[in-house]
Structure formats: C-alpha cells, structure tokens
Amino acid sequence: MSMARRTPRGMLAAATATVALFSLAGPATAQSAAPEQPSATAPGAGVTPPQGRIFMVNPVQATGDQSLTDGKDADSAVPAAAYALAALRNLDAGGGLQGRWASVRSDTGPSAKVAEAAGYTRHDDRFEQVMAYFWVNEAQEYLQSLGFGTELPGANDRVQPVRINQWGADNSFFTDKKDEIRFGKGGVDDAEDAEVVVHEYGHAVHEAQVPGFGTSPEAGAIGEAFGDYLAVAVGEHADARYGWPRRTDVGCVGDWDSTGYTATAPHCLRRIDGSKVYADRVGEVHADGEIWSRALFDIRGALGARTADRIIVNAQFGFAPGTSFADAARTTIATAERMYGAAAAQQVRAAFAARQIPGV
C-alpha cells in the first residue's frame, strides 16, 4: 500500500479499524487502585517534578499475565502492580500537560491537570493523557541521551502535538498534515499501551528527519518497522532506568493493546524478532515492516543498544522519502562505518543480509 504524504500512519491498518463505545466503570480512589507503587524519577534530578500515574510500559509486560482484558476500562481489570508513579518532566508552568517535548490535549473530554495526575487511573480518560505525555517525553529523552540534539542532529526535538480522541475510532496514527499524533479508543484504549504511544512517535521522528517520508511501499514498511523497534527500545530503556519488571519477551510489540485482536498468547500486534525475509513481502506495510524491524533487532543484538540506536536513527537522515529496503540498508551500513568503523559496518551488513535484502 502506498504511504503518501499526509496519509495517517498507525498501529493498525485502516481496514482493521473498528468503532466501539464503552461505558466507563465507576471511580476508584488512587490509593485503592495502586498502592505502594514504584516511582519513576529522573536519576540525579535537582528539583522533584510533579508525578503522574502511568503503566510500566503496559499491564501485560509488567505483570506477565496474558489473560488480562480491557473490561470496558474498569480499574478492576488491571492489577495495581501494573502502575507506577512517574515524574512528569519538562512541563511548562501552565498546569496542563504541555512541555518542552509534548503538548497533549483531549478532543472529547476534560483535560488532565498536572496537580491531579498522580490520582488518575484507567477508568478516567485523563489517565491516557498522562500516559501520552510521559511516554512521548520519555522517547525524546531517550533520543537526547543518544546524542541527538547535541553532538548529532536533533530527531524531532520540538514540542510534539498529541490529541486524545474518545469518540470510539479504534486506531491511532501520526498525520504529517499537522505533524500531530492522535490516539483512539476501542478495546484497550490505545494510549494505555506505551508501545503504541512510542510507535506513533516513531512516525513523527521519521517525518522530522525526512519530510514526506513513506511515499513508497518499502519506505512505508520501514516507517512501521522503526516505530515498532523504537517502542521496544524506549520500553527497555525505561525498564532499566527505573527498575521496572518485564515479564514478557522483548520481541512482542503491543502486548496490551493486542489483547483485543488476538486469541492466543502471547498477545502481540507484531514482532521484531520474526523470521521473515525479503521474499516474504506481501505489499502491506505493517506485515512487511517485520522484515526491517528484525534487521534492526539483530543490529541491536550485535552492537548493543546505544551503538545500534545511534547508527539506526542517524542513518535515517539520509533516507529518501520513497526509499527502498536496499537503499536504506546501504545508507545504514555506510553510517555505521562512518561512525564506528568497518567492524561495526560488517555487523550491520550481516543483519540486512540475513533478511536477504538485495544489494548488501
């Protein structure tokens, strides 16, 4: 499918989007919903920022319980152990979820207030606004930690507009018409899963690096793959940074959001550790993206997270909007050699060769 500019790019293909309206469960107190939760505070922070209640990536990852279901947004459907109190960093002084790297607003309900953010739980749609703010900020902080915006060019180092929509459309997407991320509702509300949030942020990163990126089927697949890969990378980094548990395998993307679409465990929207090769392309960007994301995952395994991610993200500045797998692979190999030398480049080449991408 062609991914033309200004076409929304989301976790689910448009053909699978559904509409659902759910009644919300009655309120639960913050104390009863999630007592004695771990805290996510920036190491070495001088001033303690305000806190918000979030999921530690998502409830399935945090608990390992593959039987969890949405339960129509009921607090009782998710155990307290899935939550953490998290520092909401880089906020401005306005009292809402607007800051240096993210600006979150609701299309269909009241806006979250920073002063109340530690008390929201999933029955309250404002919880999703807090999730969106925290994880967009976390993703940009991760990129900053890799040197993007300092020694390397910035990668979407700006305020990212985010809109939470509760009308019932079960799809989330980034639209480059407004450079905006939108999160939908239905089954598990999309912003309840950090991997969905960061996946969509990955599209925003690509658009910031290469305006109009995704104008060919293979470029569209690379966009979906990078979104999946970045979601896993940021989640892993947060787990290590804050000491959170991960009780599912790392290759599974969207463990929580996918519970509404998959009948068997483990529940995954897609995987980044699959066995697809170039000949397995079917012309659908999400499916074909699993070829590219596996190559990125193998680069990470060979070079380590920091080195791999610096190469992967930096290489994307050199992609054409309608790049092919072959051209993007060659650009990534050349970036690895320029940054880290021939040995690193050979590891990157091997990862793409294992996916049988031509010309590498």
XYZ file of N, CA and C in Angstrom, residues 7 27 100 102 113 126 148 160 178 208 261 291 307 337:
42
model
N -0.839 10.936 4.646
C -1.655 9.772 4.951
C -1.417 9.378 6.391
N -15.690 5.201 39.613
C -14.369 5.637 40.055
C -13.799 4.757 41.152
N 8.222 20.836 27.075
C 9.281 21.045 26.087
C 9.171 20.100 24.897
N 6.327 17.711 24.464
C 4.978 17.209 24.180
C 3.926 18.207 24.625
N -5.095 17.649 34.542
C -4.393 18.685 35.287
C -3.184 18.062 35.968
N -8.524 10.767 31.421
C -7.367 11.632 31.627
C -6.102 10.834 31.934
N 21.323 12.876 20.138
C 20.559 13.605 19.129
C 20.075 14.925 19.723
N 5.877 18.084 20.501
C 5.071 17.182 19.682
C 3.596 17.301 20.064
N -0.544 17.897 10.036
C -0.396 18.790 11.183
C 0.782 18.393 12.070
N 10.133 14.261 10.895
C 11.031 15.367 11.230
C 12.384 15.209 10.541
N -7.364 -8.119 19.809
C -7.315 -8.586 18.422
C -6.775 -9.997 18.276
N 10.138 -7.480 8.379
C 11.437 -7.815 7.780
C 12.493 -6.819 8.260
N 25.004 1.874 20.756
C 25.676 1.986 19.461
C 24.699 1.734 18.322
N 29.774 2.568 9.290
C 31.216 2.653 9.031
C 31.751 4.039 9.366
